[in-house]
Coordinates of C-alpha atoms in Angstrom, one line a residue:
M23 CA -9.0 27.1 -26.6
K24 CA -5.9 26.6 -24.1
K25 CA -2.3 27.3 -25.0
E26 CA 0.0 24.5 -25.1
I27 CA 3.0 25.3 -22.6
L28 CA 5.1 22.1 -23.0
R29 CA 5.3 19.6 -25.5
I30 CA 7.5 16.5 -26.0
N31 CA 7.8 14.3 -28.9
N32 CA 9.6 10.9 -28.5
L33 CA 12.0 11.9 -26.0
N34 CA 14.6 9.0 -25.8
A35 CA 17.8 9.3 -23.4
K36 CA 20.2 6.8 -21.5
P37 CA 22.4 8.9 -19.7
S38 CA 23.2 5.8 -17.1
Q39 CA 22.7 2.0 -16.8
M40 CA 19.8 2.5 -14.3
E41 CA 18.0 5.4 -16.1
R42 CA 16.5 5.4 -19.2
L43 CA 13.6 7.6 -21.4
E44 CA 12.2 5.6 -24.4
N45 CA 9.6 7.5 -26.8
V46 CA 8.3 10.1 -24.1
T47 CA 5.5 11.8 -25.7
L48 CA 3.4 14.3 -23.3
H49 CA 2.0 18.0 -23.6
I50 CA 0.8 20.4 -20.9
L51 CA -1.6 23.1 -21.4
E52 CA -1.8 26.4 -19.5
G53 CA -3.5 26.2 -16.2
E54 CA -2.9 22.4 -16.0
I55 CA -1.4 20.8 -13.1
V56 CA 0.0 17.5 -13.8
G57 CA 1.6 14.9 -11.3
F58 CA 4.4 12.6 -12.4
L59 CA 4.1 9.0 -10.8
G60 CA 6.3 6.3 -11.0
L61 CA 8.9 4.3 -9.1
T62 CA 12.6 5.3 -8.7
Y63 CA 14.3 5.0 -11.8
S64 CA 11.1 5.0 -13.8
G65 CA 11.9 7.7 -15.8
K66 CA 9.8 10.6 -14.3
D67 CA 12.9 12.1 -12.2
L68 CA 15.0 12.1 -15.5
T69 CA 12.4 13.8 -17.4
V70 CA 12.3 16.4 -14.5
R71 CA 16.0 16.9 -14.3
I72 CA 16.0 17.4 -18.4
L73 CA 13.5 20.0 -18.3
A74 CA 15.0 21.7 -15.0
G75 CA 18.3 22.0 -17.1
D76 CA 20.5 19.6 -14.9
M77 CA 21.2 17.2 -17.6
Q78 CA 24.2 18.0 -19.8
E79 CA 22.1 16.6 -22.9
E80 CA 22.2 17.8 -26.5
L81 CA 19.0 19.3 -26.1
A82 CA 18.8 20.3 -29.7
K83 CA 18.7 16.5 -31.0
H84 CA 15.5 16.0 -28.6
H85 CA 11.7 17.5 -29.7
I86 CA 11.2 19.7 -26.5
Y87 CA 9.1 22.6 -27.0
I88 CA 7.8 25.3 -24.5
E89 CA 5.3 27.5 -26.0
G90 CA 5.9 26.3 -29.3
E91 CA 9.6 27.2 -29.2
K92 CA 12.0 24.3 -29.8
I93 CA 14.7 24.0 -26.9
R94 CA 18.2 23.9 -27.9
G95 CA 20.1 24.1 -24.8
N96 CA 19.8 24.5 -21.2
F97 CA 19.9 28.3 -21.4
E98 CA 16.9 28.4 -23.1
L99 CA 15.1 26.1 -20.3
Q100 CA 16.5 28.3 -17.5
K101 CA 14.7 31.4 -18.9
K102 CA 11.3 29.5 -19.1
V103 CA 11.1 26.8 -16.2
Y104 CA 11.1 27.6 -12.6
R105 CA 11.6 25.0 -9.9
I106 CA 10.0 25.0 -6.2
A107 CA 11.8 23.0 -3.7
A108 CA 12.5 23.4 0.2
S109 CA 16.1 24.4 -1.0
N110 CA 15.1 27.4 -2.2
Y111 CA 14.7 29.2 1.2
I112 CA 18.4 28.6 2.2
I113 CA 18.7 32.6 1.9
D114 CA 16.1 33.7 4.5
D115 CA 17.5 37.2 5.6
W116 CA 16.1 38.6 2.2
S117 CA 12.8 40.6 2.2
V118 CA 9.9 39.1 0.2
A119 CA 10.9 42.0 -2.4
E120 CA 14.6 41.3 -2.5
Y121 CA 13.8 37.2 -2.8
I122 CA 11.6 37.9 -5.9
G123 CA 13.4 40.8 -7.5
L124 CA 17.3 40.6 -7.0
V125 CA 17.9 37.8 -9.0
E126 CA 17.7 40.3 -12.0
S127 CA 20.7 42.3 -12.9
R128 CA 18.8 45.4 -13.3
W129 CA 17.7 45.3 -9.5
I130 CA 21.5 44.1 -8.4
K131 CA 22.7 47.7 -9.7
L132 CA 20.1 49.2 -8.0
V133 CA 20.4 47.8 -4.2
W134 CA 20.6 51.3 -3.0
R135 CA 16.8 51.6 -4.3
R136 CA 15.6 49.1 -2.2
K137 CA 12.7 51.3 -1.1
Y138 CA 11.6 51.5 -4.9
L139 CA 11.9 47.9 -5.2
E140 CA 9.5 47.0 -2.1
E141 CA 6.9 49.5 -3.7
Q142 CA 7.4 47.9 -7.1
M143 CA 6.9 44.4 -5.6
R144 CA 3.9 45.6 -3.3
D145 CA 2.2 46.4 -6.3
F146 CA 2.7 43.5 -8.2
L147 CA 1.7 41.3 -5.0
L148 CA -1.3 43.4 -5.0
G149 CA -2.1 42.9 -8.5
L150 CA -2.0 39.1 -8.2
G151 CA -4.4 39.4 -5.0
V152 CA -1.4 37.8 -2.5
D153 CA -1.6 39.2 0.7
I154 CA 2.0 39.1 1.8
D155 CA 4.3 42.0 3.1
A156 CA 6.9 43.0 0.4
S157 CA 9.2 44.2 3.3
K158 CA 8.7 41.3 5.5
K159 CA 12.0 38.8 6.0
M160 CA 11.7 35.4 4.1
K161 CA 12.4 33.9 7.8
E162 CA 9.4 35.4 9.3
L163 CA 7.0 33.6 6.6
S164 CA 5.1 30.6 7.1
E165 CA 6.0 27.7 5.1
L166 CA 3.0 28.2 3.1
E167 CA 3.8 32.0 2.5
K168 CA 7.4 31.1 1.4
R169 CA 5.9 28.6 -1.3
I170 CA 3.3 31.3 -2.6
V171 CA 6.1 33.8 -3.0
D172 CA 8.1 31.4 -5.0
I173 CA 4.9 31.2 -7.5
V174 CA 5.1 35.0 -7.6
K175 CA 8.7 35.0 -8.2
A176 CA 8.1 32.7 -11.1
K177 CA 5.4 35.1 -12.7
W178 CA 7.7 38.3 -12.1
L179 CA 10.6 36.2 -14.2
H180 CA 7.9 35.4 -16.7
K181 CA 8.5 31.7 -16.4
K182 CA 6.1 29.2 -18.5
L183 CA 6.6 25.9 -16.8
L184 CA 6.8 25.5 -12.8
I185 CA 8.1 22.1 -11.6
V186 CA 7.3 21.7 -7.8
E187 CA 9.8 19.1 -6.3
D188 CA 8.9 19.7 -2.8
E189 CA 7.9 17.1 0.4
F190 CA 6.4 20.4 1.8
E191 CA 8.0 19.7 5.3
G192 CA 6.3 21.5 7.9
M193 CA 3.0 21.7 6.4
R194 CA -0.2 20.0 7.4
P195 CA -2.8 18.6 4.7
G196 CA -4.7 21.8 4.6
S197 CA -1.9 24.3 4.0
I198 CA -0.9 22.0 1.0
R199 CA -4.5 22.2 -0.2
A200 CA -4.5 26.1 0.6
F201 CA -1.1 26.2 -1.6
G202 CA -2.7 24.2 -4.4
A203 CA -5.7 26.5 -4.6
V204 CA -3.5 29.5 -4.9
M205 CA -1.1 28.1 -7.3
K206 CA -4.0 27.2 -9.5
R207 CA -5.4 30.5 -9.4
L208 CA -2.1 32.4 -10.2
I209 CA -0.7 29.9 -13.1
M210 CA -4.2 29.7 -14.8
S211 CA -3.6 32.1 -17.8
D212 CA 0.1 31.5 -18.7
M213 CA 1.9 28.5 -16.9
G214 CA 1.7 25.0 -16.4
V215 CA 2.6 22.8 -13.7
I216 CA 4.5 19.3 -12.8
I217 CA 4.3 17.9 -9.7
N218 CA 7.1 15.5 -9.2
S219 CA 7.3 14.5 -5.3
H220 CA 7.6 11.5 -3.3
S221 CA 4.8 11.9 -1.3
D222 CA 1.6 10.3 -2.2
M223 CA -0.3 13.1 -0.2
V224 CA 1.1 16.0 -1.9
L225 CA 0.7 14.4 -5.2
S226 CA -3.2 13.5 -4.5
L227 CA -3.5 17.0 -2.9
L228 CA -2.0 19.2 -5.9
S229 CA -2.4 17.1 -9.0
E230 CA -5.5 17.3 -11.5
K231 CA -3.9 15.0 -14.0
Y232 CA -1.4 12.2 -13.6
I233 CA 1.3 11.0 -16.1
I234 CA 2.6 7.2 -14.6
F235 CA 6.0 6.2 -16.0
K236 CA 7.2 2.5 -15.8
A237 CA 10.7 1.5 -17.0
G238 CA 11.6 4.6 -18.7
R239 CA 8.0 5.0 -20.7
I240 CA 4.7 6.7 -19.9
V241 CA 2.5 3.9 -19.3
K242 CA -0.8 5.9 -18.6
K243 CA -2.3 9.6 -18.8
C244 CA -5.4 10.1 -16.9
G245 CA -7.3 12.4 -14.6
K246 CA -6.7 12.0 -11.1
Y247 CA -9.8 10.3 -10.3
Y248 CA -9.6 7.8 -12.8
I249 CA -7.2 6.0 -10.1
A250 CA -9.6 4.1 -8.0
D251 CA -7.4 2.9 -5.1
S252 CA -3.5 2.0 -4.6
A253 CA -4.1 -1.4 -6.0
H254 CA -5.2 0.2 -9.2
L255 CA -2.4 2.5 -9.3
E256 CA 0.1 -0.5 -8.7
K257 CA -0.9 -2.3 -11.9
F258 CA 0.7 0.6 -13.9
L259 CA 3.5 1.0 -11.5
L260 CA 4.5 -2.6 -10.9
G261 CA 5.0 -5.7 -12.8
R262 CA 3.2 -8.9 -11.7
G263 CA 6.2 -10.3 -10.3
V264 CA 6.8 -7.1 -8.2
I265 CA 3.2 -6.8 -7.0
S266 CA 3.8 -10.2 -5.5
R267 CA 6.9 -9.0 -3.7
K268 CA 5.0 -6.0 -2.2
K269 CA 2.0 -7.9 -1.1
S270 CA 4.7 -10.4 0.5
L271 CA 6.3 -7.4 2.3
D272 CA 2.7 -5.7 3.3
S273 CA 1.9 -9.1 5.1
H274 CA 4.5 -8.5 7.7
M275 CA 2.2 -5.2 8.8
L276 CA -0.3 -7.7 9.6
E277 CA 1.4 -9.9 12.1
Q278 CA 0.6 -9.3 15.9
Q279 CA 3.4 -8.5 18.0
N280 CA 3.9 -11.0 20.8
N281 CA 6.2 -9.0 23.2
E282 CA 6.1 -8.2 26.8
G283 CA 6.0 -4.5 26.7
K284 CA 8.9 -4.1 29.1
P285 CA 10.4 -0.6 28.9
V286 CA 13.9 -0.7 27.0
Y287 CA 14.4 3.0 26.6
Q288 CA 13.2 6.1 29.0
I289 CA 14.1 9.6 28.9
L290 CA 13.6 11.7 31.7
G291 CA 13.3 15.7 31.6
L292 CA 13.3 16.3 27.9
K293 CA 12.9 20.0 27.5
M294 CA 10.4 20.7 24.5
N295 CA 10.4 23.4 22.3
S296 CA 7.6 24.9 24.3
G297 CA 9.6 25.0 27.5
K298 CA 7.6 22.0 28.8
I299 CA 9.6 19.2 30.6
Q300 CA 8.4 15.6 29.6
D301 CA 9.2 12.0 30.3
F302 CA 8.9 9.2 27.7
S303 CA 9.1 5.5 27.9
F304 CA 9.5 3.2 25.0
L305 CA 8.3 -0.4 25.3
R306 CA 9.8 -3.4 23.8
G307 CA 8.2 -4.0 20.4
E308 CA 6.4 -0.6 20.4
I309 CA 6.4 1.7 17.3
V310 CA 6.1 5.5 18.6
T311 CA 5.8 8.3 16.2
F312 CA 6.5 11.8 17.0
L313 CA 5.0 14.3 14.7
V314 CA 7.0 17.2 14.5
L315 CA 6.2 20.3 12.2
D316 CA 8.9 22.5 12.6
G317 CA 12.0 21.5 10.8
K318 CA 14.7 22.4 13.4
N319 CA 12.9 21.2 16.1
K320 CA 12.3 17.9 14.4
E321 CA 16.2 17.2 13.8
R322 CA 16.9 18.4 17.4
L323 CA 14.6 15.8 18.8
F324 CA 16.0 13.1 16.4
M325 CA 19.4 14.0 17.7
V326 CA 18.5 14.1 21.5
L327 CA 16.7 10.8 21.3
S328 CA 19.6 9.0 19.0
G329 CA 22.0 10.1 21.4
R330 CA 24.0 12.2 18.8
M331 CA 23.3 15.2 20.4
A332 CA 24.7 15.7 24.0
A333 CA 21.3 17.4 26.2
P334 CA 23.1 17.5 29.9
Y335 CA 19.9 18.5 31.4
H336 CA 18.2 15.1 30.8
S337 CA 19.0 11.7 32.0
C338 CA 18.1 8.4 30.1
I339 CA 17.3 4.6 31.4
L340 CA 18.8 2.2 28.6
N341 CA 17.9 -1.3 29.5
S342 CA 17.6 -0.7 33.2
R343 CA 20.9 1.4 33.5
V344 CA 20.5 5.1 34.5
Y345 CA 22.6 7.5 32.4
R346 CA 22.9 11.1 33.1
A347 CA 24.6 13.3 30.3
A348 CA 24.8 10.2 28.2
D349 CA 26.9 10.4 25.2
F350 CA 27.0 8.7 21.9
S351 CA 29.2 5.8 23.0
D352 CA 26.5 4.9 25.9
Y353 CA 23.8 4.5 23.2
V354 CA 26.1 2.4 21.2
K355 CA 27.0 0.1 24.0
E356 CA 23.2 -0.3 24.8
K357 CA 22.3 -1.2 21.3
V358 CA 20.3 1.9 20.2
V359 CA 20.4 2.3 16.5
S360 CA 19.7 5.4 14.3
V361 CA 19.0 6.2 10.9
K362 CA 19.0 9.8 9.7
H363 CA 19.1 9.5 5.8
M364 CA 17.2 6.3 4.6
G365 CA 18.1 5.5 0.9
S366 CA 20.8 7.7 1.0
E367 CA 24.5 6.3 0.1
S368 CA 25.4 8.0 3.2
E369 CA 24.0 5.0 5.3
V370 CA 25.9 2.4 3.6
F371 CA 29.5 1.8 3.8
S372 CA 30.9 2.9 0.4
G373 CA 33.3 1.0 -1.8
M374 CA 32.4 -2.1 0.4
S375 CA 30.3 -4.9 -1.3
T376 CA 26.6 -5.5 -0.1
G377 CA 27.6 -8.7 1.7
E378 CA 30.3 -6.9 3.8
N379 CA 27.7 -4.2 4.5
L380 CA 25.3 -6.9 5.8
L381 CA 28.0 -8.7 7.9
I382 CA 29.7 -5.7 9.6
P383 CA 27.5 -5.9 12.8
S384 CA 28.5 -9.4 13.2
L385 CA 32.0 -9.1 13.1
R386 CA 32.9 -9.3 16.4
K387 CA 30.9 -11.9 17.3
I388 CA 31.7 -14.4 14.4
S389 CA 34.9 -15.9 13.4
S390 CA 36.7 -15.3 10.1
L391 CA 35.9 -18.9 9.0
E392 CA 32.3 -18.1 9.8
Y393 CA 32.6 -14.8 8.0
I394 CA 34.1 -16.5 4.8
A395 CA 31.2 -19.2 4.9
N396 CA 28.4 -16.7 5.3
S397 CA 29.9 -14.6 2.8
S398 CA 29.5 -17.0 0.1
K399 CA 25.9 -17.4 0.7
I400 CA 25.2 -13.7 0.6
P401 CA 24.9 -13.2 -3.3
K402 CA 21.9 -15.6 -3.4
M403 CA 20.3 -14.1 -0.5
L404 CA 20.3 -10.6 -1.8
K405 CA 18.9 -11.9 -5.1
Q406 CA 15.9 -13.2 -3.5
E407 CA 15.4 -10.5 -1.1
F408 CA 16.0 -7.5 -3.2
D409 CA 15.5 -8.9 -6.7
Q410 CA 18.5 -7.4 -8.2
A411 CA 21.3 -8.6 -10.1
E412 CA 23.2 -5.8 -9.5
T413 CA 23.6 -6.9 -5.6
A414 CA 26.2 -9.6 -6.0
E415 CA 28.6 -9.9 -3.5
E416 CA 31.3 -8.0 -5.7
G417 CA 29.2 -5.2 -6.3
F418 CA 29.7 -1.8 -4.6
A419 CA 26.9 -0.9 -2.2
D420 CA 27.1 2.7 -3.3
N421 CA 26.3 1.8 -7.2
L422 CA 22.8 0.3 -5.9
G423 CA 19.3 2.0 -6.5
V424 CA 17.5 3.8 -3.6
N425 CA 15.3 0.6 -2.7
D426 CA 18.2 -1.4 -2.6
I427 CA 20.0 0.7 -0.3
I428 CA 17.2 0.9 2.2
S429 CA 16.8 -2.8 2.0
I430 CA 20.6 -3.3 2.7
T431 CA 20.5 -0.7 5.5
L432 CA 17.7 -2.2 7.6
E433 CA 18.8 -5.5 6.7
R434 CA 22.1 -4.7 8.3
W435 CA 20.7 -3.4 11.3
Y436 CA 18.2 -6.2 11.6
I437 CA 21.1 -8.6 11.6
Y438 CA 22.4 -6.3 14.8
N439 CA 19.4 -6.9 16.4
P440 CA 19.0 -3.5 18.2
Q441 CA 17.2 -2.4 21.4
V442 CA 16.3 0.5 20.0
L443 CA 15.7 1.9 16.6
I444 CA 15.3 5.5 15.7
L445 CA 14.2 6.8 12.4
F446 CA 14.3 10.1 11.1
E447 CA 11.8 10.9 8.2
P448 CA 12.6 7.3 6.9
F449 CA 9.9 7.7 3.8
A450 CA 11.3 10.7 2.3
R451 CA 13.3 9.2 -0.4
C452 CA 10.7 6.3 -0.9
D453 CA 8.7 5.3 -3.9
L454 CA 5.7 2.9 -3.5
M455 CA 8.0 -0.2 -3.3
G456 CA 10.1 1.8 -1.1
V457 CA 7.3 2.5 1.4
S458 CA 6.4 -1.1 1.8
I459 CA 10.0 -2.4 2.4
V460 CA 10.6 0.4 5.3
K461 CA 7.2 -0.5 6.8
S462 CA 7.6 -4.3 6.5
Y463 CA 11.0 -4.1 8.3
I464 CA 9.7 -1.6 11.1
K465 CA 7.1 -4.6 11.8
K466 CA 9.9 -7.1 11.7
F467 CA 12.1 -5.0 14.0
A468 CA 8.8 -4.6 16.5
N469 CA 7.8 -8.3 16.4
R470 CA 11.0 -9.1 17.4
G471 CA 11.2 -6.7 20.3
T472 CA 13.1 -3.7 19.3
A473 CA 11.5 -0.4 20.6
V474 CA 11.0 1.6 17.1
I475 CA 10.9 5.2 17.2
I476 CA 9.8 7.4 14.2
I477 CA 10.2 11.3 13.7
K478 CA 8.3 13.0 11.1
S479 CA 6.2 16.1 10.0
R480 CA 2.9 14.3 9.0
E481 CA 0.8 11.1 9.5
E482 CA 1.3 9.9 6.2
Y483 CA 2.6 6.2 5.8
V484 CA 2.6 5.4 9.8
E485 CA -1.2 5.5 10.8
D486 CA -1.5 1.9 10.2
I487 CA 2.1 0.7 11.7
S488 CA 2.2 3.4 14.7
D489 CA 1.2 2.1 18.5
Q490 CA 1.4 5.5 19.6
I491 CA 1.5 9.0 17.6
I492 CA 2.6 12.0 19.7
S493 CA 2.1 15.1 18.1
V494 CA 4.9 17.5 19.5
D495 CA 3.8 21.0 18.0

């Protein structure tokens, strides 16, 4: 019989107005890999934060058990729970042996015995059947190898619950699948795993079972293959009214474009990471997606295309005007808009109302009288569009949920009517509803004639909306 790794009995918590858990009960056995599904604020992220020890909760009052031992404080969680996230690899100048072993005080005192540490880690890796050189620098590893090393580290530290909160940027589906196979083998006898990712692809490739959250409750526990398709999943995640709203959003993606296809933005002599010089032309109403696996190259491409980074070696043509060594002000003048952190508070003007956020792009074009008249209509429009009472005119934009911030950000730039819209990983923070919101706005922009440029790592979510998909790597 499999040993129980995690048990939660009737967990209740309400740390904020938007987040809560009601009678959450679940268990995970050794060797199980369970995906948490749910919308933003459904309760899945809150559950993970409690288990990871991120919350200042009085844990003794809750019924959380790891290997049968009741958890009474965050210190006990930290001894038993390990989290895999992309942020783990910031210190990349350490060797594999140092990354795994130097977290323990007994090794910190023995830094001068690095050779001995490497020998210990080499034997440990060999015993696990992991073919990674213990002396190799973390920065020299592939994205797949880094994450395998993290599992090894969790085993070295005798962790029992592994939480995977990772979008696996820079990894193709085959590599994610390979990671899943290694993880399954390594955790089989003594660990359980929770997958908590925004990516449907990651959840599908790694999970064996699903636990589905909605409005702070668990509404379904099932094997992965019980969920027949996305429509079946939506029945658990969304209410009837929300499903109707999502269908309305998705209908925008079926609309045909009626634009001339005239070039609005051309970039000439762009030096790619491979050293190759390329020209790109973006047409009116066209949606172009760049796939870039390497994170640094992906960000650099976004910064250059959006004018946020000066690149004196190339020229660009914006609305038939030629710019050599254009700076950001030229891009602004030609109505080129870029969004780097979709769904983040950094994309809204904090401390301002949602109505003010929406009207900002038009302030230079309308009188104060018109501003006052339009402002009075904003709350009604917001309630219809975003279906959130909190988006009242006097409500601050930075107090809203992720999907409302996404809606406000995109609606604001839709009002601005840009010539070019450049989006960096626009689905990175999106739940099921957020994906529909972003996709529908992308089509709305394109149908009105905006050239839309998307920069991502993988094809997930863009296959059905892109006119062109360009693989850079």
